[in-house]
């Protein structure tokens, strides 16, 4: 009999088939060769069943039915893709073994096992664990297949994450929706993310702007002209600023301090998914979801980058030869040929911990270009590919070298500071898109306001030099005053929210929890984009340009959740505890049964807390009810519940582990 290979997506399945069964016949929903039959999941074939699959009474959202805690979780097929699920079942009857070729990670493991469990497939299974879809990697992966039972702890962790999210999302969403007669979606990850946006909104709302004045002096020393910013307590009285300006203007002073130090700037880290999403949002305004979709297309369809859903910025020693091949590909007939030919291969080696750091690579290494030449990319795909290639190439170049000058000038007992950053060697920065254009900018161009203290303004010189004799007297030719206002914290963009999600654990005081969240934060690289999209879909946030604005409904949701006494739902702490335990389960160091017992108790506690909460005032969700046709109906909560069920399979917010 043959072996059935189950890939996660059709493109992946076809790519694998081209390597292991190049003569396979294409049967549309699968490919069949002499040894292997290759098929695939299409999106989510199987998911955790909704409550009404356990009992018809759950079709109506009633407080008396909560909490809903199944003794054993049921699975249910996605009706839109049931034919493909049936195909997998039929094919499995003709095979005596399986290969799990889904994405190499916790969720890929879950997808395969939910399909296997629903179809009751009992054949022995092996695991294909690869990070890119190049022929060489696929061949090597099949040469080193391991028994799927070796990954049983990872499977248990994935199942526990899925079922725990179902329990919290389903019970909390129903409890709050029923109590407050408005559709409220609650989830383990989405709710603390919403709380981040809410807290920033409140900071901005409470902010009171203050006017202040910045004083600059214009100096000459010998043949050199330069500017300095006055040093002292922030000036809030314009008359004081004017008095200092009048005091120093036209007066001689002295350079009391002149320090010069060389500085090296090394290439930025290789991309993980979150960093790629953040920078693509800042550079092109792409949403997190759009960047993920583009990266997936580059990986699955074009095969020109490695697996993108990674949380690592490093590679292992095994990846170094493939990186060398990718560099060779870029050297011939690509837009990057000149940069690739000037690259120094000796800079990327197993001793370079900024690149090769196996201890910081778990499921997947950093995102890299593959040795396959890119062609036929759509414009937006090309932008993401370009970012990845340039980041990759930068590590084959030396550090950029600057000379930092700091001049302290004193006039009439008033002190002015001048900071100049002089480029000596561009190093890796020549790889940056548009760096040549930067060099053409006028010498002495001041950097844009980047939030630095006004007393630390810096002039950047990209060509030429800055030389000054500290023994020359300094003449203050003039002084100018700039009126400024203190600025509130900035609203989140998707890029800055991703950064906040990634670093959410930094605010936790418990050192153990902080360590657990160090490499995870809120959500995972694979789910963060979906979490942000979810917040938009349920009406908690809106997008204004790049800015994420919280809605009245979003504010009310956070306030009601905190007011119910379940503040933990809005805190990264719970996610930290979960991720800590799930990581231990995946390493076979903790019990998934004990974890689930604790989650069940927490779900029941949430329901009891919400039950005791005073219902929201009638006008809190007035706009929502007007828009949804609620408010006048006595069964508003039930109506909301039906709509919630339609909007979110398996309950309230975060992924419920559909496969």
mmCIF file with all atom_site columns, C-alpha atoms in Angstrom, residues 265-454:
data_model
loop_
_atom_site.group_PDB
_atom_site.id
_atom_site.type_symbol
_atom_site.label_atom_id
_atom_site.label_alt_id
_atom_site.label_comp_id
_atom_site.label_asym_id
_atom_site.label_entity_id
_atom_site.label_seq_id
_atom_site.pdbx_PDB_ins_code
_atom_site.Cartn_x
_atom_site.Cartn_y
_atom_site.Cartn_z
_atom_site.occupancy
_atom_site.B_iso_or_equiv
_atom_site.pdbx_formal_charge
_atom_site.auth_seq_id
_atom_site.auth_comp_id
_atom_site.auth_asym_id
_atom_site.auth_atom_id
_atom_site.pdbx_PDB_model_num
ATOM 1   C CA . UNK A 1 265 ? 26.377 50.447 14.004  1.00 0.00 ? 265 UNK A CA 1
ATOM 2   C CA . UNK A 1 266 ? 25.767 46.803 13.158  1.00 0.00 ? 266 UNK A CA 1
ATOM 3   C CA . UNK A 1 267 ? 23.050 45.443 10.847  1.00 0.00 ? 267 UNK A CA 1
ATOM 4   C CA . UNK A 1 268 ? 19.542 45.139 12.205  1.00 0.00 ? 268 UNK A CA 1
ATOM 5   C CA . UNK A 1 269 ? 18.325 41.685 13.215  1.00 0.00 ? 269 UNK A CA 1
ATOM 6   C CA . UNK A 1 270 ? 17.105 39.295 10.554  1.00 0.00 ? 270 UNK A CA 1
ATOM 7   C CA . UNK A 1 271 ? 13.331 39.352 10.228  1.00 0.00 ? 271 UNK A CA 1
ATOM 8   C CA . UNK A 1 272 ? 10.881 37.366 12.249  1.00 0.00 ? 272 UNK A CA 1
ATOM 9   C CA . UNK A 1 273 ? 7.250  37.781 11.222  1.00 0.00 ? 273 UNK A CA 1
ATOM 10  C CA . UNK A 1 274 ? 6.320  40.433 13.791  1.00 0.00 ? 274 UNK A CA 1
ATOM 11  C CA . UNK A 1 275 ? 9.330  42.599 12.965  1.00 0.00 ? 275 UNK A CA 1
ATOM 12  C CA . UNK A 1 276 ? 8.551  42.286 9.242   1.00 0.00 ? 276 UNK A CA 1
ATOM 13  C CA . UNK A 1 277 ? 4.931  43.278 9.876   1.00 0.00 ? 277 UNK A CA 1
ATOM 14  C CA . UNK A 1 278 ? 5.954  46.247 12.022  1.00 0.00 ? 278 UNK A CA 1
ATOM 15  C CA . UNK A 1 279 ? 8.397  47.621 9.467   1.00 0.00 ? 279 UNK A CA 1
ATOM 16  C CA . UNK A 1 280 ? 6.079  47.004 6.499   1.00 0.00 ? 280 UNK A CA 1
ATOM 17  C CA . UNK A 1 281 ? 3.369  48.926 8.337   1.00 0.00 ? 281 UNK A CA 1
ATOM 18  C CA . UNK A 1 282 ? 5.724  51.833 8.984   1.00 0.00 ? 282 UNK A CA 1
ATOM 19  C CA . UNK A 1 283 ? 7.190  51.865 5.472   1.00 0.00 ? 283 UNK A CA 1
ATOM 20  C CA . UNK A 1 284 ? 4.209  50.983 3.285   1.00 0.00 ? 284 UNK A CA 1
ATOM 21  C CA . UNK A 1 285 ? 1.195  51.214 5.587   1.00 0.00 ? 285 UNK A CA 1
ATOM 22  C CA . UNK A 1 286 ? 0.478  47.496 5.152   1.00 0.00 ? 286 UNK A CA 1
ATOM 23  C CA . UNK A 1 287 ? -1.775 45.913 7.766   1.00 0.00 ? 287 UNK A CA 1
ATOM 24  C CA . UNK A 1 288 ? -0.356 43.008 9.735   1.00 0.00 ? 288 UNK A CA 1
ATOM 25  C CA . UNK A 1 289 ? -2.700 40.664 7.861   1.00 0.00 ? 289 UNK A CA 1
ATOM 26  C CA . UNK A 1 290 ? -1.652 41.984 4.461   1.00 0.00 ? 290 UNK A CA 1
ATOM 27  C CA . UNK A 1 291 ? 2.040  41.519 5.252   1.00 0.00 ? 291 UNK A CA 1
ATOM 28  C CA . UNK A 1 292 ? 1.373  37.985 6.468   1.00 0.00 ? 292 UNK A CA 1
ATOM 29  C CA . UNK A 1 293 ? -0.624 37.164 3.329   1.00 0.00 ? 293 UNK A CA 1
ATOM 30  C CA . UNK A 1 294 ? 2.135  38.544 1.094   1.00 0.00 ? 294 UNK A CA 1
ATOM 31  C CA . UNK A 1 295 ? 4.811  36.626 2.992   1.00 0.00 ? 295 UNK A CA 1
ATOM 32  C CA . UNK A 1 296 ? 2.752  33.433 2.770   1.00 0.00 ? 296 UNK A CA 1
ATOM 33  C CA . UNK A 1 297 ? 2.473  33.896 -1.003  1.00 0.00 ? 297 UNK A CA 1
ATOM 34  C CA . UNK A 1 298 ? 6.253  34.370 -1.260  1.00 0.00 ? 298 UNK A CA 1
ATOM 35  C CA . UNK A 1 299 ? 6.690  31.167 0.739   1.00 0.00 ? 299 UNK A CA 1
ATOM 36  C CA . UNK A 1 300 ? 3.954  28.908 -0.656  1.00 0.00 ? 300 UNK A CA 1
ATOM 37  C CA . UNK A 1 301 ? 3.363  30.138 -4.190  1.00 0.00 ? 301 UNK A CA 1
ATOM 38  C CA . UNK A 1 302 ? 6.747  31.527 -5.242  1.00 0.00 ? 302 UNK A CA 1
ATOM 39  C CA . UNK A 1 303 ? 9.028  29.512 -2.903  1.00 0.00 ? 303 UNK A CA 1
ATOM 40  C CA . UNK A 1 304 ? 11.436 32.461 -2.669  1.00 0.00 ? 304 UNK A CA 1
ATOM 41  C CA . UNK A 1 305 ? 11.468 32.891 1.129   1.00 0.00 ? 305 UNK A CA 1
ATOM 42  C CA . UNK A 1 306 ? 11.596 30.503 4.080   1.00 0.00 ? 306 UNK A CA 1
ATOM 43  C CA . UNK A 1 307 ? 8.673  29.822 6.406   1.00 0.00 ? 307 UNK A CA 1
ATOM 44  C CA . UNK A 1 308 ? 7.393  33.247 7.529   1.00 0.00 ? 308 UNK A CA 1
ATOM 45  C CA . UNK A 1 309 ? 5.395  32.443 10.682  1.00 0.00 ? 309 UNK A CA 1
ATOM 46  C CA . UNK A 1 310 ? 8.493  32.459 12.856  1.00 0.00 ? 310 UNK A CA 1
ATOM 47  C CA . UNK A 1 311 ? 9.377  34.229 16.076  1.00 0.00 ? 311 UNK A CA 1
ATOM 48  C CA . UNK A 1 312 ? 13.151 33.909 15.612  1.00 0.00 ? 312 UNK A CA 1
ATOM 49  C CA . UNK A 1 313 ? 15.653 36.471 14.330  1.00 0.00 ? 313 UNK A CA 1
ATOM 50  C CA . UNK A 1 314 ? 18.476 33.955 14.081  1.00 0.00 ? 314 UNK A CA 1
ATOM 51  C CA . UNK A 1 315 ? 19.591 30.838 12.193  1.00 0.00 ? 315 UNK A CA 1
ATOM 52  C CA . UNK A 1 316 ? 21.352 27.600 13.054  1.00 0.00 ? 316 UNK A CA 1
ATOM 53  C CA . UNK A 1 317 ? 24.584 26.213 11.622  1.00 0.00 ? 317 UNK A CA 1
ATOM 54  C CA . UNK A 1 318 ? 22.531 24.043 9.269   1.00 0.00 ? 318 UNK A CA 1
ATOM 55  C CA . UNK A 1 319 ? 21.112 27.143 7.591   1.00 0.00 ? 319 UNK A CA 1
ATOM 56  C CA . UNK A 1 320 ? 24.486 28.700 6.717   1.00 0.00 ? 320 UNK A CA 1
ATOM 57  C CA . UNK A 1 321 ? 25.131 26.659 3.526   1.00 0.00 ? 321 UNK A CA 1
ATOM 58  C CA . UNK A 1 322 ? 21.627 27.490 2.229   1.00 0.00 ? 322 UNK A CA 1
ATOM 59  C CA . UNK A 1 323 ? 22.291 31.176 2.937   1.00 0.00 ? 323 UNK A CA 1
ATOM 60  C CA . UNK A 1 324 ? 25.454 30.875 0.856   1.00 0.00 ? 324 UNK A CA 1
ATOM 61  C CA . UNK A 1 325 ? 23.460 29.422 -2.034  1.00 0.00 ? 325 UNK A CA 1
ATOM 62  C CA . UNK A 1 326 ? 20.893 32.207 -1.776  1.00 0.00 ? 326 UNK A CA 1
ATOM 63  C CA . UNK A 1 327 ? 23.724 34.750 -1.953  1.00 0.00 ? 327 UNK A CA 1
ATOM 64  C CA . UNK A 1 328 ? 25.111 33.052 -5.067  1.00 0.00 ? 328 UNK A CA 1
ATOM 65  C CA . UNK A 1 329 ? 21.678 33.200 -6.698  1.00 0.00 ? 329 UNK A CA 1
ATOM 66  C CA . UNK A 1 330 ? 21.412 36.924 -5.984  1.00 0.00 ? 330 UNK A CA 1
ATOM 67  C CA . UNK A 1 331 ? 24.820 37.553 -7.591  1.00 0.00 ? 331 UNK A CA 1
ATOM 68  C CA . UNK A 1 332 ? 23.693 36.619 -11.081 1.00 0.00 ? 332 UNK A CA 1
ATOM 69  C CA . UNK A 1 333 ? 21.087 38.474 -13.112 1.00 0.00 ? 333 UNK A CA 1
ATOM 70  C CA . UNK A 1 334 ? 19.048 39.917 -10.245 1.00 0.00 ? 334 UNK A CA 1
ATOM 71  C CA . UNK A 1 335 ? 18.439 43.549 -9.224  1.00 0.00 ? 335 UNK A CA 1
ATOM 72  C CA . UNK A 1 336 ? 20.651 42.800 -6.208  1.00 0.00 ? 336 UNK A CA 1
ATOM 73  C CA . UNK A 1 337 ? 23.646 41.524 -8.204  1.00 0.00 ? 337 UNK A CA 1
ATOM 74  C CA . UNK A 1 338 ? 25.955 44.460 -7.436  1.00 0.00 ? 338 UNK A CA 1
ATOM 75  C CA . UNK A 1 339 ? 25.175 44.379 -3.708  1.00 0.00 ? 339 UNK A CA 1
ATOM 76  C CA . UNK A 1 340 ? 25.516 40.581 -3.608  1.00 0.00 ? 340 UNK A CA 1
ATOM 77  C CA . UNK A 1 341 ? 28.834 40.615 -5.475  1.00 0.00 ? 341 UNK A CA 1
ATOM 78  C CA . UNK A 1 342 ? 30.256 43.145 -3.017  1.00 0.00 ? 342 UNK A CA 1
ATOM 79  C CA . UNK A 1 343 ? 29.172 41.002 -0.064  1.00 0.00 ? 343 UNK A CA 1
ATOM 80  C CA . UNK A 1 344 ? 31.801 39.451 2.185   1.00 0.00 ? 344 UNK A CA 1
ATOM 81  C CA . UNK A 1 345 ? 30.878 35.790 2.712   1.00 0.00 ? 345 UNK A CA 1
ATOM 82  C CA . UNK A 1 346 ? 33.317 35.551 5.594   1.00 0.00 ? 346 UNK A CA 1
ATOM 83  C CA . UNK A 1 347 ? 31.095 37.702 7.785   1.00 0.00 ? 347 UNK A CA 1
ATOM 84  C CA . UNK A 1 348 ? 28.325 35.103 8.078   1.00 0.00 ? 348 UNK A CA 1
ATOM 85  C CA . UNK A 1 349 ? 29.625 32.110 10.019  1.00 0.00 ? 349 UNK A CA 1
ATOM 86  C CA . UNK A 1 350 ? 28.753 30.024 13.061  1.00 0.00 ? 350 UNK A CA 1
ATOM 87  C CA . UNK A 1 351 ? 30.711 32.347 15.358  1.00 0.00 ? 351 UNK A CA 1
ATOM 88  C CA . UNK A 1 352 ? 28.645 35.395 14.394  1.00 0.00 ? 352 UNK A CA 1
ATOM 89  C CA . UNK A 1 353 ? 26.019 35.321 17.141  1.00 0.00 ? 353 UNK A CA 1
ATOM 90  C CA . UNK A 1 354 ? 24.143 38.234 15.589  1.00 0.00 ? 354 UNK A CA 1
ATOM 91  C CA . UNK A 1 355 ? 23.179 35.792 12.814  1.00 0.00 ? 355 UNK A CA 1
ATOM 92  C CA . UNK A 1 356 ? 23.860 32.223 13.933  1.00 0.00 ? 356 UNK A CA 1
ATOM 93  C CA . UNK A 1 357 ? 22.477 31.595 17.410  1.00 0.00 ? 357 UNK A CA 1
ATOM 94  C CA . UNK A 1 358 ? 20.909 28.114 17.661  1.00 0.00 ? 358 UNK A CA 1
ATOM 95  C CA . UNK A 1 359 ? 19.856 28.651 21.284  1.00 0.00 ? 359 UNK A CA 1
ATOM 96  C CA . UNK A 1 360 ? 17.379 31.299 20.082  1.00 0.00 ? 360 UNK A CA 1
ATOM 97  C CA . UNK A 1 361 ? 15.823 29.154 17.335  1.00 0.00 ? 361 UNK A CA 1
ATOM 98  C CA . UNK A 1 362 ? 12.916 26.900 18.300  1.00 0.00 ? 362 UNK A CA 1
ATOM 99  C CA . UNK A 1 363 ? 10.436 25.806 15.625  1.00 0.00 ? 363 UNK A CA 1
ATOM 100 C CA . UNK A 1 364 ? 11.795 27.955 12.789  1.00 0.00 ? 364 UNK A CA 1
ATOM 101 C CA . UNK A 1 365 ? 14.749 30.170 11.958  1.00 0.00 ? 365 UNK A CA 1
ATOM 102 C CA . UNK A 1 366 ? 14.577 33.794 10.788  1.00 0.00 ? 366 UNK A CA 1
ATOM 103 C CA . UNK A 1 367 ? 12.937 34.647 7.476   1.00 0.00 ? 367 UNK A CA 1
ATOM 104 C CA . UNK A 1 368 ? 15.476 34.258 4.649   1.00 0.00 ? 368 UNK A CA 1
ATOM 105 C CA . UNK A 1 369 ? 15.459 34.369 0.860   1.00 0.00 ? 369 UNK A CA 1
ATOM 106 C CA . UNK A 1 370 ? 15.775 30.892 -0.662  1.00 0.00 ? 370 UNK A CA 1
ATOM 107 C CA . UNK A 1 371 ? 18.147 29.981 -3.516  1.00 0.00 ? 371 UNK A CA 1
ATOM 108 C CA . UNK A 1 372 ? 15.180 30.128 -5.929  1.00 0.00 ? 372 UNK A CA 1
ATOM 109 C CA . UNK A 1 373 ? 15.210 33.176 -8.234  1.00 0.00 ? 373 UNK A CA 1
ATOM 110 C CA . UNK A 1 374 ? 12.172 35.408 -7.812  1.00 0.00 ? 374 UNK A CA 1
ATOM 111 C CA . UNK A 1 375 ? 10.027 36.078 -10.863 1.00 0.00 ? 375 UNK A CA 1
ATOM 112 C CA . UNK A 1 376 ? 6.463  37.101 -11.555 1.00 0.00 ? 376 UNK A CA 1
ATOM 113 C CA . UNK A 1 377 ? 6.001  38.833 -8.209  1.00 0.00 ? 377 UNK A CA 1
ATOM 114 C CA . UNK A 1 378 ? 3.145  41.279 -7.775  1.00 0.00 ? 378 UNK A CA 1
ATOM 115 C CA . UNK A 1 379 ? 4.246  44.826 -6.808  1.00 0.00 ? 379 UNK A CA 1
ATOM 116 C CA . UNK A 1 380 ? 3.366  44.419 -3.132  1.00 0.00 ? 380 UNK A CA 1
ATOM 117 C CA . UNK A 1 381 ? 4.966  40.972 -3.008  1.00 0.00 ? 381 UNK A CA 1
ATOM 118 C CA . UNK A 1 382 ? 8.108  42.538 -4.467  1.00 0.00 ? 382 UNK A CA 1
ATOM 119 C CA . UNK A 1 383 ? 8.163  45.135 -1.680  1.00 0.00 ? 383 UNK A CA 1
ATOM 120 C CA . UNK A 1 384 ? 8.140  42.473 1.035   1.00 0.00 ? 384 UNK A CA 1
ATOM 121 C CA . UNK A 1 385 ? 10.681 40.346 -0.834  1.00 0.00 ? 385 UNK A CA 1
ATOM 122 C CA . UNK A 1 386 ? 12.912 43.399 -1.229  1.00 0.00 ? 386 UNK A CA 1
ATOM 123 C CA . UNK A 1 387 ? 12.819 44.063 2.516   1.00 0.00 ? 387 UNK A CA 1
ATOM 124 C CA . UNK A 1 388 ? 13.782 40.463 3.293   1.00 0.00 ? 388 UNK A CA 1
ATOM 125 C CA . UNK A 1 389 ? 16.589 40.326 0.716   1.00 0.00 ? 389 UNK A CA 1
ATOM 126 C CA . UNK A 1 390 ? 18.144 43.633 1.808   1.00 0.00 ? 390 UNK A CA 1
ATOM 127 C CA . UNK A 1 391 ? 18.027 42.634 5.475   1.00 0.00 ? 391 UNK A CA 1
ATOM 128 C CA . UNK A 1 392 ? 19.688 39.316 4.530   1.00 0.00 ? 392 UNK A CA 1
ATOM 129 C CA . UNK A 1 393 ? 22.412 41.024 2.464   1.00 0.00 ? 393 UNK A CA 1
ATOM 130 C CA . UNK A 1 394 ? 23.163 43.570 5.174   1.00 0.00 ? 394 UNK A CA 1
ATOM 131 C CA . UNK A 1 395 ? 24.760 40.876 7.328   1.00 0.00 ? 395 UNK A CA 1
ATOM 132 C CA . UNK A 1 396 ? 27.427 40.262 4.686   1.00 0.00 ? 396 UNK A CA 1
ATOM 133 C CA . UNK A 1 397 ? 28.671 43.855 5.079   1.00 0.00 ? 397 UNK A CA 1
ATOM 134 C CA . UNK A 1 398 ? 30.805 45.532 7.763   1.00 0.00 ? 398 UNK A CA 1
ATOM 135 C CA . UNK A 1 399 ? 29.339 47.818 10.404  1.00 0.00 ? 399 UNK A CA 1
ATOM 136 C CA . UNK A 1 400 ? 28.644 51.434 9.542   1.00 0.00 ? 400 UNK A CA 1
ATOM 137 C CA . UNK A 1 401 ? 31.174 53.712 11.216  1.00 0.00 ? 401 UNK A CA 1
ATOM 138 C CA . UNK A 1 402 ? 30.382 57.177 12.540  1.00 0.00 ? 402 UNK A CA 1
ATOM 139 C CA . UNK A 1 403 ? 32.368 59.828 14.342  1.00 0.00 ? 403 UNK A CA 1
ATOM 140 C CA . UNK A 1 404 ? 30.272 61.468 17.030  1.00 0.00 ? 404 UNK A CA 1
ATOM 141 C CA . UNK A 1 405 ? 31.179 65.041 17.948  1.00 0.00 ? 405 UNK A CA 1
ATOM 142 C CA . UNK A 1 406 ? 29.858 66.740 21.079  1.00 0.00 ? 406 UNK A CA 1
ATOM 143 C CA . UNK A 1 407 ? 30.652 70.433 21.536  1.00 0.00 ? 407 UNK A CA 1
ATOM 144 C CA . UNK A 1 408 ? 29.782 72.400 24.674  1.00 0.00 ? 408 UNK A CA 1
ATOM 145 C CA . UNK A 1 409 ? 29.888 76.146 24.094  1.00 0.00 ? 409 UNK A CA 1
ATOM 146 C CA . UNK A 1 410 ? 29.580 78.668 26.907  1.00 0.00 ? 410 UNK A CA 1
ATOM 147 C CA . UNK A 1 411 ? 28.550 82.309 26.372  1.00 0.00 ? 411 UNK A CA 1
ATOM 148 C CA . UNK A 1 412 ? 27.850 84.703 29.235  1.00 0.00 ? 412 UNK A CA 1
ATOM 149 C CA . UNK A 1 413 ? 27.576 81.729 31.613  1.00 0.00 ? 413 UNK A CA 1
ATOM 150 C CA . UNK A 1 414 ? 24.915 80.130 29.377  1.00 0.00 ? 414 UNK A CA 1
ATOM 151 C CA . UNK A 1 415 ? 25.638 76.659 28.009  1.00 0.00 ? 415 UNK A CA 1
ATOM 152 C CA . UNK A 1 416 ? 24.797 75.288 24.559  1.00 0.00 ? 416 UNK A CA 1
ATOM 153 C CA . UNK A 1 417 ? 25.257 71.708 23.325  1.00 0.00 ? 417 UNK A CA 1
ATOM 154 C CA . UNK A 1 418 ? 26.031 70.687 19.749  1.00 0.00 ? 418 UNK A CA 1
ATOM 155 C CA . UNK A 1 419 ? 25.903 67.052 18.605  1.00 0.00 ? 419 UNK A CA 1
ATOM 156 C CA . UNK A 1 420 ? 27.158 66.035 15.180  1.00 0.00 ? 420 UNK A CA 1
ATOM 157 C CA . UNK A 1 421 ? 27.125 62.518 13.755  1.00 0.00 ? 421 UNK A CA 1
ATOM 158 C CA . UNK A 1 422 ? 29.615 62.217 10.898  1.00 0.00 ? 422 UNK A CA 1
ATOM 159 C CA . UNK A 1 423 ? 29.506 59.187 8.600   1.00 0.00 ? 423 UNK A CA 1
ATOM 160 C CA . UNK A 1 424 ? 32.952 57.717 7.994   1.00 0.00 ? 424 UNK A CA 1
ATOM 161 C CA . UNK A 1 425 ? 32.026 54.396 6.386   1.00 0.00 ? 425 UNK A CA 1
ATOM 162 C CA . UNK A 1 426 ? 28.510 53.456 5.252   1.00 0.00 ? 426 UNK A CA 1
ATOM 163 C CA . UNK A 1 427 ? 29.227 49.743 5.706   1.00 0.00 ? 427 UNK A CA 1
ATOM 164 C CA . UNK A 1 428 ? 26.018 47.698 5.570   1.00 0.00 ? 428 UNK A CA 1
ATOM 165 C CA . UNK A 1 429 ? 23.880 50.787 5.121   1.00 0.00 ? 429 UNK A CA 1
ATOM 166 C CA . UNK A 1 430 ? 24.669 50.815 1.391   1.00 0.00 ? 430 UNK A CA 1
ATOM 167 C CA . UNK A 1 431 ? 22.246 47.899 1.227   1.00 0.00 ? 431 UNK A CA 1
ATOM 168 C CA . UNK A 1 432 ? 19.338 50.027 2.470   1.00 0.00 ? 432 UNK A CA 1
ATOM 169 C CA . UNK A 1 433 ? 16.818 51.021 -0.160  1.00 0.00 ? 433 UNK A CA 1
ATOM 170 C CA . UNK A 1 434 ? 17.363 54.707 -0.989  1.00 0.00 ? 434 UNK A CA 1
ATOM 171 C CA . UNK A 1 435 ? 20.603 55.079 0.960   1.00 0.00 ? 435 UNK A CA 1
ATOM 172 C CA . UNK A 1 436 ? 22.279 56.694 -2.063  1.00 0.00 ? 436 UNK A CA 1
ATOM 173 C CA . UNK A 1 437 ? 19.532 59.309 -2.119  1.00 0.00 ? 437 UNK A CA 1
ATOM 174 C CA . UNK A 1 438 ? 20.227 60.064 1.530   1.00 0.00 ? 438 UNK A CA 1
ATOM 175 C CA . UNK A 1 439 ? 23.842 60.846 0.686   1.00 0.00 ? 439 UNK A CA 1
ATOM 176 C CA . UNK A 1 440 ? 22.685 63.458 -1.792  1.00 0.00 ? 440 UNK A CA 1
ATOM 177 C CA . UNK A 1 441 ? 20.794 65.414 0.855   1.00 0.00 ? 441 UNK A CA 1
ATOM 178 C CA . UNK A 1 442 ? 22.343 68.732 1.916   1.00 0.00 ? 442 UNK A CA 1
ATOM 179 C CA . UNK A 1 443 ? 25.176 68.428 4.384   1.00 0.00 ? 443 UNK A CA 1
ATOM 180 C CA . UNK A 1 444 ? 24.114 69.204 7.931   1.00 0.00 ? 444 UNK A CA 1
ATOM 181 C CA . UNK A 1 445 ? 20.513 68.136 7.413   1.00 0.00 ? 445 UNK A CA 1
ATOM 182 C CA . UNK A 1 446 ? 18.917 67.851 10.850  1.00 0.00 ? 446 UNK A CA 1
ATOM 183 C CA . UNK A 1 447 ? 17.100 64.668 11.703  1.00 0.00 ? 447 UNK A CA 1
ATOM 184 C CA . UNK A 1 448 ? 13.321 64.780 11.880  1.00 0.00 ? 448 UNK A CA 1
ATOM 185 C CA . UNK A 1 449 ? 11.779 64.921 15.317  1.00 0.00 ? 449 UNK A CA 1
ATOM 186 C CA . UNK A 1 450 ? 11.925 61.375 16.600  1.00 0.00 ? 450 UNK A CA 1
ATOM 187 C CA . UNK A 1 451 ? 10.865 62.019 20.161  1.00 0.00 ? 451 UNK A CA 1
ATOM 188 C CA . UNK A 1 452 ? 14.356 62.753 21.481  1.00 0.00 ? 452 UNK A CA 1
ATOM 189 C CA . UNK A 1 453 ? 14.694 65.352 24.168  1.00 0.00 ? 453 UNK A CA 1
ATOM 190 C CA . UNK A 1 454 ? 15.026 68.807 22.618  1.00 0.00 ? 454 UNK A CA 1
#
